[in-house]
GROMACS .gro file of C-alpha atoms in nm:
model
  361
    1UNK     CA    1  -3.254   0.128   0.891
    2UNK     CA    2  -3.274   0.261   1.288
    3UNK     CA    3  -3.009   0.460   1.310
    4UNK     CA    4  -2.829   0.309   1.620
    5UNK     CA    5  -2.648   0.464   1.934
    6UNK     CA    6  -2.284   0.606   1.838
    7UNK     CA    7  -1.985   0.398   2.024
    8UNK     CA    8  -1.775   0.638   2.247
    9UNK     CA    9  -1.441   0.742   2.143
   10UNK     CA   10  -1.365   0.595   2.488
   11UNK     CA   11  -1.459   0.259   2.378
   12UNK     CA   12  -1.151   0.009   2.483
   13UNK     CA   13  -1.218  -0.360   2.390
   14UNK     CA   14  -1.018  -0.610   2.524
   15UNK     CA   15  -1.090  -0.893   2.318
   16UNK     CA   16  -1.257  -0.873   1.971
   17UNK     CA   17  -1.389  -1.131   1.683
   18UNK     CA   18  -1.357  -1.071   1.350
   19UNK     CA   19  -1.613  -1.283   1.153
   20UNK     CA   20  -1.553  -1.449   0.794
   21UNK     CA   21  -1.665  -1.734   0.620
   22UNK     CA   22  -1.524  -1.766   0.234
   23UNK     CA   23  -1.286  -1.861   0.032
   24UNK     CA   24  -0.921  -1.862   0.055
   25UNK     CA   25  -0.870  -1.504  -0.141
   26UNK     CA   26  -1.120  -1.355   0.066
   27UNK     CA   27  -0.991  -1.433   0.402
   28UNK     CA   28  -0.663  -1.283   0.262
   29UNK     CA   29  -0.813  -0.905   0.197
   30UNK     CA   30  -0.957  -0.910   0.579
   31UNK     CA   31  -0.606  -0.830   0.643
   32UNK     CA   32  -0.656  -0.500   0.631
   33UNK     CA   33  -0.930  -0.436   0.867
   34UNK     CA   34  -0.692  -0.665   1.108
   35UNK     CA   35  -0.441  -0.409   1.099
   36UNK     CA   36  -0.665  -0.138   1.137
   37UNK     CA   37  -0.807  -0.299   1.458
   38UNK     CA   38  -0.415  -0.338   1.563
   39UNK     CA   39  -0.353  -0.016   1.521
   40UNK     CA   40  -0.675   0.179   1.718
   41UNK     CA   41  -0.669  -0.113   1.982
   42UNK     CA   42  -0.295  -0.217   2.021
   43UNK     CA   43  -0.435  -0.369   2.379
   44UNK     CA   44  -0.642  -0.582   2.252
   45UNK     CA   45  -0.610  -0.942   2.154
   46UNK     CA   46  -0.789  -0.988   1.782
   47UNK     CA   47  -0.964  -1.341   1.711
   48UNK     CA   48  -1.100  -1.473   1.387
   49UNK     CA   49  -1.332  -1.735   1.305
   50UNK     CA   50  -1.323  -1.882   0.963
   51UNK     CA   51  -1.384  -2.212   0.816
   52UNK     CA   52  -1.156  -2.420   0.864
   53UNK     CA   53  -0.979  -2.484   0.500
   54UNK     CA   54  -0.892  -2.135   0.503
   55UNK     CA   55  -0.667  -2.131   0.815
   56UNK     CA   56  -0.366  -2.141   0.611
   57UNK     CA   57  -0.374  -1.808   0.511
   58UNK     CA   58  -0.365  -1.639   0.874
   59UNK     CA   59  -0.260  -1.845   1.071
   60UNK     CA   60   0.126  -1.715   1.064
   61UNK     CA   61  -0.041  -1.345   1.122
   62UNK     CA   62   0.125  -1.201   1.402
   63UNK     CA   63  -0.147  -0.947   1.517
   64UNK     CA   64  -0.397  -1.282   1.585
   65UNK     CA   65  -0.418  -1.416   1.903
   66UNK     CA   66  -0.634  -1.747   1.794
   67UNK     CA   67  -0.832  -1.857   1.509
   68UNK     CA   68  -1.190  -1.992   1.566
   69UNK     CA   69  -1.331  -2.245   1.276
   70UNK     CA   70  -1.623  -2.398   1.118
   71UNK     CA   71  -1.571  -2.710   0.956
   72UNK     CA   72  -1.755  -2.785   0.699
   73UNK     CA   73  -1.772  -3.151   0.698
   74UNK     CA   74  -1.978  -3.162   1.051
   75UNK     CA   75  -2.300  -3.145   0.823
   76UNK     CA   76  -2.174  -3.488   0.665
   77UNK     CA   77  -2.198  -3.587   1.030
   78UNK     CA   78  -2.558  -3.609   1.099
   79UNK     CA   79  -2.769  -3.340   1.243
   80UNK     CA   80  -2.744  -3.444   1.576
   81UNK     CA   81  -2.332  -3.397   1.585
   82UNK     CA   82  -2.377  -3.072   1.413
   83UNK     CA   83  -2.569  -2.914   1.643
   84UNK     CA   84  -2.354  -3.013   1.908
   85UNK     CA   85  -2.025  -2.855   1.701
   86UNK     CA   86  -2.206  -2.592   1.642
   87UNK     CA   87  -2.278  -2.507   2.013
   88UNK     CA   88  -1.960  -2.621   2.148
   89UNK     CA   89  -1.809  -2.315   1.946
   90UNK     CA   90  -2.069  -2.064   2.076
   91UNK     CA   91  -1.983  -2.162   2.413
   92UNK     CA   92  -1.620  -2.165   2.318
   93UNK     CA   93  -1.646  -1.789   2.192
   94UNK     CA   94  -1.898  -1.693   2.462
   95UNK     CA   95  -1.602  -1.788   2.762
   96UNK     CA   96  -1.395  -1.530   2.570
   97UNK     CA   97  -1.607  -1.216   2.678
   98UNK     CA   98  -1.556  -1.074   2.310
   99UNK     CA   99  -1.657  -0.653   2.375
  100UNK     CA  100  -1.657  -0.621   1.995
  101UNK     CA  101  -1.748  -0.826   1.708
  102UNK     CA  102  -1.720  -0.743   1.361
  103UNK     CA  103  -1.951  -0.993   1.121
  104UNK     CA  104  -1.806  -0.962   0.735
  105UNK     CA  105  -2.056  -1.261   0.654
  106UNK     CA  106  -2.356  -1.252   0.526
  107UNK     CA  107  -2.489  -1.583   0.619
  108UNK     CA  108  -2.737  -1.678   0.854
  109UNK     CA  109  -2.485  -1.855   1.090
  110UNK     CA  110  -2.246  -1.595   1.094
  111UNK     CA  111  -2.570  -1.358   1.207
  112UNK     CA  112  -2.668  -1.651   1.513
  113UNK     CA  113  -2.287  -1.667   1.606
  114UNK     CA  114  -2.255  -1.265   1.645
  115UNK     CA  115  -2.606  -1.240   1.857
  116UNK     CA  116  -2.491  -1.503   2.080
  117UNK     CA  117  -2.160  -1.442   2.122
  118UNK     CA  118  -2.236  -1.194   2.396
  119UNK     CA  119  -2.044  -0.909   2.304
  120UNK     CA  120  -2.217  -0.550   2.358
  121UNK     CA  121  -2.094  -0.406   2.067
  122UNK     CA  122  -2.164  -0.610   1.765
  123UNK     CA  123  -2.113  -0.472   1.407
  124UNK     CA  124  -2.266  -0.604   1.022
  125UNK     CA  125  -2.380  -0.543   0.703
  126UNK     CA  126  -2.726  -0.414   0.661
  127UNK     CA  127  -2.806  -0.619   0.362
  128UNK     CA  128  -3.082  -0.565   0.156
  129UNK     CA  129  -3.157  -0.954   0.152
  130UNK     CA  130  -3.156  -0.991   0.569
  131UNK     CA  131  -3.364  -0.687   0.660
  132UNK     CA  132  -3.524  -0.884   0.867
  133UNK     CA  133  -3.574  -0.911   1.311
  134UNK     CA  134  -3.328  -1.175   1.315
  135UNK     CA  135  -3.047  -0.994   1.145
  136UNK     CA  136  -3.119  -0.672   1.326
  137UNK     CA  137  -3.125  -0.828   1.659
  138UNK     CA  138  -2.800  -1.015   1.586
  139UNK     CA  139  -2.630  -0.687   1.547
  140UNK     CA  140  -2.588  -0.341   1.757
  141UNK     CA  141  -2.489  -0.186   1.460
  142UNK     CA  142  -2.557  -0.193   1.095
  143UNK     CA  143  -2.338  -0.059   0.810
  144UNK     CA  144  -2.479   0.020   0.449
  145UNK     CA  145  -2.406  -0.162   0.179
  146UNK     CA  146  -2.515   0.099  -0.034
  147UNK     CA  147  -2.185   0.180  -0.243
  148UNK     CA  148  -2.064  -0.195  -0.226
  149UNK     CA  149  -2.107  -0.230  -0.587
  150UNK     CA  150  -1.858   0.090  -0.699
  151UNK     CA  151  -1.589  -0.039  -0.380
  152UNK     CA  152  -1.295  -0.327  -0.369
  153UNK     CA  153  -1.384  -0.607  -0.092
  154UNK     CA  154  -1.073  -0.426   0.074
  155UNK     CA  155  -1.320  -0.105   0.131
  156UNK     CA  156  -1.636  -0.307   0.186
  157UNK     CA  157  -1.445  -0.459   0.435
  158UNK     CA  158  -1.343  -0.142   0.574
  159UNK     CA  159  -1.657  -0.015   0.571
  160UNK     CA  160  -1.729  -0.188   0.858
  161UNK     CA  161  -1.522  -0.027   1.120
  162UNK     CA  162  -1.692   0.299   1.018
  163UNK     CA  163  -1.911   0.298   1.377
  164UNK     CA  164  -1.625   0.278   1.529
  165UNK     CA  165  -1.450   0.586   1.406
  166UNK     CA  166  -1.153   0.388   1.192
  167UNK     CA  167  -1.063   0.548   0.886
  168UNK     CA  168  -1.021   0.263   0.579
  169UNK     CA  169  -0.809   0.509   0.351
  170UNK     CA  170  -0.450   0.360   0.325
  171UNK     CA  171  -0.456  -0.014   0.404
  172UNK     CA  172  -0.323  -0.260   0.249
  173UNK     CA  173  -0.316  -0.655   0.256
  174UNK     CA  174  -0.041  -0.904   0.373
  175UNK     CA  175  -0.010  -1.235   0.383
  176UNK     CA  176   0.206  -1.398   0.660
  177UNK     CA  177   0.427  -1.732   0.658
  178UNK     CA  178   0.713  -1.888   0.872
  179UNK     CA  179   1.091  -1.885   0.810
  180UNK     CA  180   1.060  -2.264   0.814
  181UNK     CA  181   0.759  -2.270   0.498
  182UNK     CA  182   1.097  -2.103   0.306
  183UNK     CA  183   1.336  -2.319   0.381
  184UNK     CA  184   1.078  -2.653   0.251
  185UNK     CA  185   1.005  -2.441  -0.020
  186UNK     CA  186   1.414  -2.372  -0.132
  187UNK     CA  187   1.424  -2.762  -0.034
  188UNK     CA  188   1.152  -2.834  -0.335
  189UNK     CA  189   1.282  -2.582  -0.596
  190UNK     CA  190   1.683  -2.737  -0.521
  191UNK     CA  191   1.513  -3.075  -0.660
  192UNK     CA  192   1.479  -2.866  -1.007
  193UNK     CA  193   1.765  -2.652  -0.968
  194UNK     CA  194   2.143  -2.731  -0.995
  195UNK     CA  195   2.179  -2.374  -0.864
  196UNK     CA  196   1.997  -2.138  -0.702
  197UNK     CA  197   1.887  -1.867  -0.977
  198UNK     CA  198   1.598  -1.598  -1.020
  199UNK     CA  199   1.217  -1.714  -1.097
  200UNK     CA  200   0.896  -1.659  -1.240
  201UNK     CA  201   0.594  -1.816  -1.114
  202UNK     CA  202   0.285  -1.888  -1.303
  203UNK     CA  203  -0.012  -2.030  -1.174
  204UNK     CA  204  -0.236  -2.070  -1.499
  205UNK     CA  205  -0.517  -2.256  -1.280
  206UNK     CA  206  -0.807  -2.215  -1.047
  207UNK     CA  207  -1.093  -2.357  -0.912
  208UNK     CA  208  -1.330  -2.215  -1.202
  209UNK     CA  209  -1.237  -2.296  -1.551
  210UNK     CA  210  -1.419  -2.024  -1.693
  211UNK     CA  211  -1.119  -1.796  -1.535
  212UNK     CA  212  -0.840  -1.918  -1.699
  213UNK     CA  213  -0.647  -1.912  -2.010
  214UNK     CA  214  -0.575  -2.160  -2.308
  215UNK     CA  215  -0.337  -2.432  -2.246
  216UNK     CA  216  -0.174  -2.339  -2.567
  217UNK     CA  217  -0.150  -1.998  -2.489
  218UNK     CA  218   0.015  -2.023  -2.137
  219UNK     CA  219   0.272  -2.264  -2.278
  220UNK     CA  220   0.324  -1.987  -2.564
  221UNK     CA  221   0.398  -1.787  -2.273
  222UNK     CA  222   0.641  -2.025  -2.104
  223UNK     CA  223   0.840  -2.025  -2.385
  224UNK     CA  224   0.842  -1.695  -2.476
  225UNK     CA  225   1.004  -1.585  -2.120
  226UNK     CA  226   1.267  -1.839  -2.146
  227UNK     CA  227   1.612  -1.674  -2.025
  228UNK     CA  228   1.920  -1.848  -1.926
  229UNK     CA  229   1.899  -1.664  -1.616
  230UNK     CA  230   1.561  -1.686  -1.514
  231UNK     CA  231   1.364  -2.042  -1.419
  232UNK     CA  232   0.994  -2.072  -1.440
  233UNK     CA  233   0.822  -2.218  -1.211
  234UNK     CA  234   0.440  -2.348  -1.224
  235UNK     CA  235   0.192  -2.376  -0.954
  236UNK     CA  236  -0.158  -2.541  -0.842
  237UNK     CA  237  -0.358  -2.659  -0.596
  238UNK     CA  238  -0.310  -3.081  -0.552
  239UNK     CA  239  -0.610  -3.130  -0.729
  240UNK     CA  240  -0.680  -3.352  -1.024
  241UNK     CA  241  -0.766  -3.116  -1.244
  242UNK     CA  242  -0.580  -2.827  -1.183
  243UNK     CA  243  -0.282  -3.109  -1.197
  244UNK     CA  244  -0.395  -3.232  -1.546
  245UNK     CA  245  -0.429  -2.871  -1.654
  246UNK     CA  246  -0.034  -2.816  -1.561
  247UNK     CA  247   0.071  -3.143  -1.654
  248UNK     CA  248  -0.110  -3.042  -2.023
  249UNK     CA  249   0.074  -2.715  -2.099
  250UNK     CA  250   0.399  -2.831  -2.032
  251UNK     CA  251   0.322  -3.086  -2.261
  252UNK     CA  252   0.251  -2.818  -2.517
  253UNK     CA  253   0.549  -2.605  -2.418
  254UNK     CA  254   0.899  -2.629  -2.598
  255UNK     CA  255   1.067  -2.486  -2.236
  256UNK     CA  256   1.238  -2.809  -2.088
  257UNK     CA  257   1.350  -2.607  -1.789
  258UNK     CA  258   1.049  -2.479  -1.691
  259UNK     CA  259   0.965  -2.636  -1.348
  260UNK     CA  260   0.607  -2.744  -1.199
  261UNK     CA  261   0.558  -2.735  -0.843
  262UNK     CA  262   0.219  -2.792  -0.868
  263UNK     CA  263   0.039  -2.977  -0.594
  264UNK     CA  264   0.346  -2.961  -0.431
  265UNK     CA  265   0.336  -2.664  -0.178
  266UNK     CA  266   0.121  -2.551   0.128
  267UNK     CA  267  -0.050  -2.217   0.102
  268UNK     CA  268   0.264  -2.079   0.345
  269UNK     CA  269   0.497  -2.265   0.143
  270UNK     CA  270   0.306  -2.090  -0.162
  271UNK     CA  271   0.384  -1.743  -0.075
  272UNK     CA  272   0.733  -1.813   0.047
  273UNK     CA  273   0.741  -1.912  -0.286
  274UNK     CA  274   0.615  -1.603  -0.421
  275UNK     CA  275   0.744  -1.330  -0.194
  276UNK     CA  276   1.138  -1.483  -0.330
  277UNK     CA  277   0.961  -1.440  -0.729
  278UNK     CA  278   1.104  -1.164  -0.982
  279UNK     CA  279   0.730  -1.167  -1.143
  280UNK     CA  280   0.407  -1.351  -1.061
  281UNK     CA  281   0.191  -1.408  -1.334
  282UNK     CA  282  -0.169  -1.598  -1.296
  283UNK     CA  283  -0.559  -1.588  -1.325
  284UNK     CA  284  -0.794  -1.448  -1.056
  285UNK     CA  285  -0.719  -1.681  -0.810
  286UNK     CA  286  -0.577  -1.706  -0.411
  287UNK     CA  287  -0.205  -1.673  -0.533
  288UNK     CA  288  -0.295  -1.354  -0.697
  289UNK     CA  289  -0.388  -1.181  -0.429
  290UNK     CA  290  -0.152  -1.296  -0.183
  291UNK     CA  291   0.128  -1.186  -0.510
  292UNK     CA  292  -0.020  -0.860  -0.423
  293UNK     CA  293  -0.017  -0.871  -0.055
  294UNK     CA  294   0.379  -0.981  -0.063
  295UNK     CA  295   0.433  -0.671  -0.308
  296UNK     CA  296   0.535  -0.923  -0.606
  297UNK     CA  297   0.526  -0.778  -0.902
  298UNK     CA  298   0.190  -0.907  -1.063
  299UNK     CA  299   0.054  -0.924  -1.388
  300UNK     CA  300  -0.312  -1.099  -1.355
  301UNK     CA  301  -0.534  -1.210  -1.596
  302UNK     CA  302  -0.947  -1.142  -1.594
  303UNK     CA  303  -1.244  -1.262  -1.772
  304UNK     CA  304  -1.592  -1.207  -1.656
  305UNK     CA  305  -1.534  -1.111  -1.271
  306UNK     CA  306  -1.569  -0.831  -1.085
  307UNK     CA  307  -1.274  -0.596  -1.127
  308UNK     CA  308  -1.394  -0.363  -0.937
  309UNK     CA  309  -1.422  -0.569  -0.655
  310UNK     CA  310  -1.153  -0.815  -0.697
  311UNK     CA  311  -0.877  -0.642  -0.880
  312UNK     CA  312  -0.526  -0.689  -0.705
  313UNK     CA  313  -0.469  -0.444  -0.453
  314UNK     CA  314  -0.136  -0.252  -0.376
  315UNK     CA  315   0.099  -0.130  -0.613
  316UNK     CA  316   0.326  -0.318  -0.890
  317UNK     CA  317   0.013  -0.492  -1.020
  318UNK     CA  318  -0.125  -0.482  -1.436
  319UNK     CA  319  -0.423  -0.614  -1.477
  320UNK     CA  320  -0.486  -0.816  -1.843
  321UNK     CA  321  -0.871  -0.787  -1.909
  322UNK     CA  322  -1.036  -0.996  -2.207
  323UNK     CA  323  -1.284  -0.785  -2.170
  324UNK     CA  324  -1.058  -0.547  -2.336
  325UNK     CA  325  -1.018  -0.752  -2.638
  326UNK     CA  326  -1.338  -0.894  -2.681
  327UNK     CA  327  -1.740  -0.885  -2.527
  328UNK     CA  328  -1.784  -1.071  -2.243
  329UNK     CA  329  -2.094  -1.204  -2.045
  330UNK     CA  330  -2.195  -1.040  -1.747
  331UNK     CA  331  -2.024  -1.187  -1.422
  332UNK     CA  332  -2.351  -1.215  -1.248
  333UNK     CA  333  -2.460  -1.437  -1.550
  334UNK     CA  334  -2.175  -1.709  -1.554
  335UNK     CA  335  -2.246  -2.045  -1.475
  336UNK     CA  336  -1.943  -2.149  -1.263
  337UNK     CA  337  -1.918  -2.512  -1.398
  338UNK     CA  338  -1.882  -2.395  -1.728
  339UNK     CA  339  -1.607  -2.541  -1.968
  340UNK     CA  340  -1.522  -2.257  -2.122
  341UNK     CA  341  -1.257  -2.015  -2.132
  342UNK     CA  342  -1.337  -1.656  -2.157
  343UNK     CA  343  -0.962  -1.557  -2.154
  344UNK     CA  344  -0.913  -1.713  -2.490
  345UNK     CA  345  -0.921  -1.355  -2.620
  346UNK     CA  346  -0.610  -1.194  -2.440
  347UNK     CA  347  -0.330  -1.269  -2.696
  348UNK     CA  348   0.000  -1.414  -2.599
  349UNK     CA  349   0.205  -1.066  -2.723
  350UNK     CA  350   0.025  -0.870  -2.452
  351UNK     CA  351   0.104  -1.108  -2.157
  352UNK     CA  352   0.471  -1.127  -2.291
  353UNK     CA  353   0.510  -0.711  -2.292
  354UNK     CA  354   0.384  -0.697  -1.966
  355UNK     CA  355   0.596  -0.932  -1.836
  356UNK     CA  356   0.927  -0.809  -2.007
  357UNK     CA  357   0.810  -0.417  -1.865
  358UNK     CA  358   0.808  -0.556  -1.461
  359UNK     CA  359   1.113  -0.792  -1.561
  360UNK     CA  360   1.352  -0.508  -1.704
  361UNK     CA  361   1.250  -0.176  -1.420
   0.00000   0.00000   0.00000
C-alpha cells in the first residue's frame, strides 16, 4: 500500500459525506465517527448516504445536515432506470462540493460513488479483497484493515478518521428520536396499561433464526420476571415471522399481563420505547444496540457471532454467551437460513439473575 500524502492540520472542510451501506445495527455504531467529525469540524455540515431502509435510525440526529440514499428496489426497475438513479445521485452529491469523504463500505458502488463524488480528500478501507486500480483510484487515502479482526465495528469505524488526525478513544453511540415518536409510543403502551407503571422490554426476535432463543425458554423468562410493579413488554419487526415467533411464546407463557407491541412501533418509536425501559433484554439484533446507545440497561444474548465485533458498546451492558455453556460453530461457518437455534444452551436461571442484578442496583 503507497503510503499517501498526510492531510494538513489546517485542513477545514465545509461539507463532508460519510459513506454506509448495511443494515440497520450498523448504521447505528457510525454514530460515533459522526460525533467525532462534529467535534474537529463544528463548521461543517456532515451528510450521509445510506440505503434507504435504514434512514430511520439517523434521521432524528441532530449533527446531520441531510441524508443521501440508495434504494434498493431500483434494480427491480430495469437496468435502464437504474442507471439513471444511480447517476442522478452522483450528480446530486457532486453539486454539494463534498471536501471530505469518508467510505465505511466495502462495495464496489460505494468505491464509484467516493471517486466521483469530487471531493479532494477521499478516505477507505484498504481491503485485502479490492487491492485493485479501481479501489485505489477511488480513494486519496487508504486505512489498514489489518487489526479489524481483534477491534469492535465502533473502532474499525474509527479507524478511519486516523489520516485525519481524530483520535477514536472515548466514543460512544447514540441513537436519536423525536419528542413526538414518545408521545405515539405512551399512546400504544396506554392501550395495555390502565396506568402508567415501570417496564421491561424483550425483543426475543431477529432477522436470523439461528440468533435467537427457544420459545419455551423466553416465555420461562416472561414469567419468571413477573412483578406487580413492573409490565413486560415484547417487541418485533412487522414481519410474519418474527410476529408468529411473539405471538408463539406468549402462547407458552403463564404471564397474562405481559404486553406485545410487536409490529407495532417505528424504529424512533422503538427507542422511545426503550430509552423510558428499566431493563432491555434481547438477541443480537438492531434494538440491542440502540439499548446500548440510549444507556438502557442491557442484558443480550449471543450464539455464533462475532463478539468481538458486535458486542454492545457503552456501559450497563452483560453479555449472555452460549458459547459459554456449550461448543458452538464458527460464525464464519453459519448458514444464515438455518432453522436452528444455537442459544438453546443458555439456561433460563442465568437470564433471570442477570436480570434481577440490573433490576435491584
Amino acid at each position: 500500500m503507497a503510503t499517501p500524502q498526510p492531510i494538513p492540520d489546517a485542513f477545514a472542510p465545509q461539507n463532508i459525506l460519510l459513506i454506509k451501506l448495511r443494515h440497520h445495527g450498523d448504521m447505528l455504531l457510525t454514530t460515533p465517527v459522526i460525533h467525532a467529525l462534529r467535534q474537529r469540524y463544528p463548521q461543517a455540515a456532515i451528510d450521509v448516504l445510506l440505503y434507504k431502509e435504514t434512514m430511520p435510525m439517523l434521521q432524528a440526529h441532530p449533527a446531520i445536515r441531510h441524508l443521501h440514499v440508495i434504494d434498493r428496489k431500483w434494480k427491480n426497475e430495469g437496468v435502464v432506470r437504474h442507471l439513471r438513479h444511480e447517476m442522478a445521485l452522483v450528480k446530486t452529491l457532486r453539486r454539494c462540493h463534498y471536501d471530505l469523504v469518508i467510505n465505511l463500505a466495502d462495495q464496489w458502488r460505494s468505491a464509484i460513488v467516493t471517486g466521483l463524488s469530487g471531493a479532494k480528500v477521499r478516505i477507505g478501507f484498504d481491503y485485502k479483497k479490492r487491492r485493485n486500480l479501481l479501489w485505489q483510484k477511488a480513494h486519496t487515502h487508504r486505512v489498514s484493515t489489518e487489526r479489524h479482526s481483534q477491534l469492535h465495528t465502533v473502532e474499525q469505524n474509527l479507524v478511519a478518521l486516523a489520516p485525519l488526525g481524530i483520535a477514536s478513544e472515548g466514543r460512544s453511540v447514540a441513537m436519536h428520536y423525536d419528542a413526538s415518536d414518545w408521545q405515539k409510543t405512551q399512546a400504544a403502551l396506554a392501550q395495555h396499561q390502565t396506568t402508567s407503571r415501570p417496564y421491561i422490554v424483550i425483543q426475543p426476535t431477529s432477522r436470523w433464526t439461528y440468533k435467537c432463543w427457544e420459545d419455551a425458554k423466553m416465555a420461562e423468562l416472561i414469567d419468571a420476571l413477573e412483578a406487580a410493579d413492573t409490565d413486560i413488554v415484547l417487541t418485533a419487526a412487522p414481519d410474519k415471522k418474527e410476529l408468529a415467533m411473539i405471538e408463539h411464546i406468549l402462547s407458552l407463557s403463564h404471564n397474562r399481563h405481559a404486553i406485545s407491541l410487536a409490529g407495532q412501533l417505528t424504529l424512533p418509536q422503538l427507542a422511545s420505547l426503550i430509552d423510558h425501559a428499566r431493563l432491555f433484554i434481547g438477541v443480537d439484533s438492531a434494538p440491542m444496540h440502540m439499548a446500548a446507545a440510549l444507556n438502557t440497561p442491557c442484558i443480550a444474548l449471543f450464539g455464533p457471532t462475532k463478539l468481538t465485533q458486535w458486542r454492545p458498546w457503552g456501559e450497563h451492558n452483560r453479555v449472555i454467551w452460549a458459547g459459554d455453556y456449550a461448543p458452538l460453530p464458527s460464525p464464519d461457518s453459519i448458514d444464515t437460513k438455518t432453522s436452528l437455534r444455537y442459544l438453546s444452551a443458555i439456561p433460563v436461571e442465568d437470564v433471570v439473575n442477570a436480570a434481577r442484578s440490573f433490576l435491584h442496583e
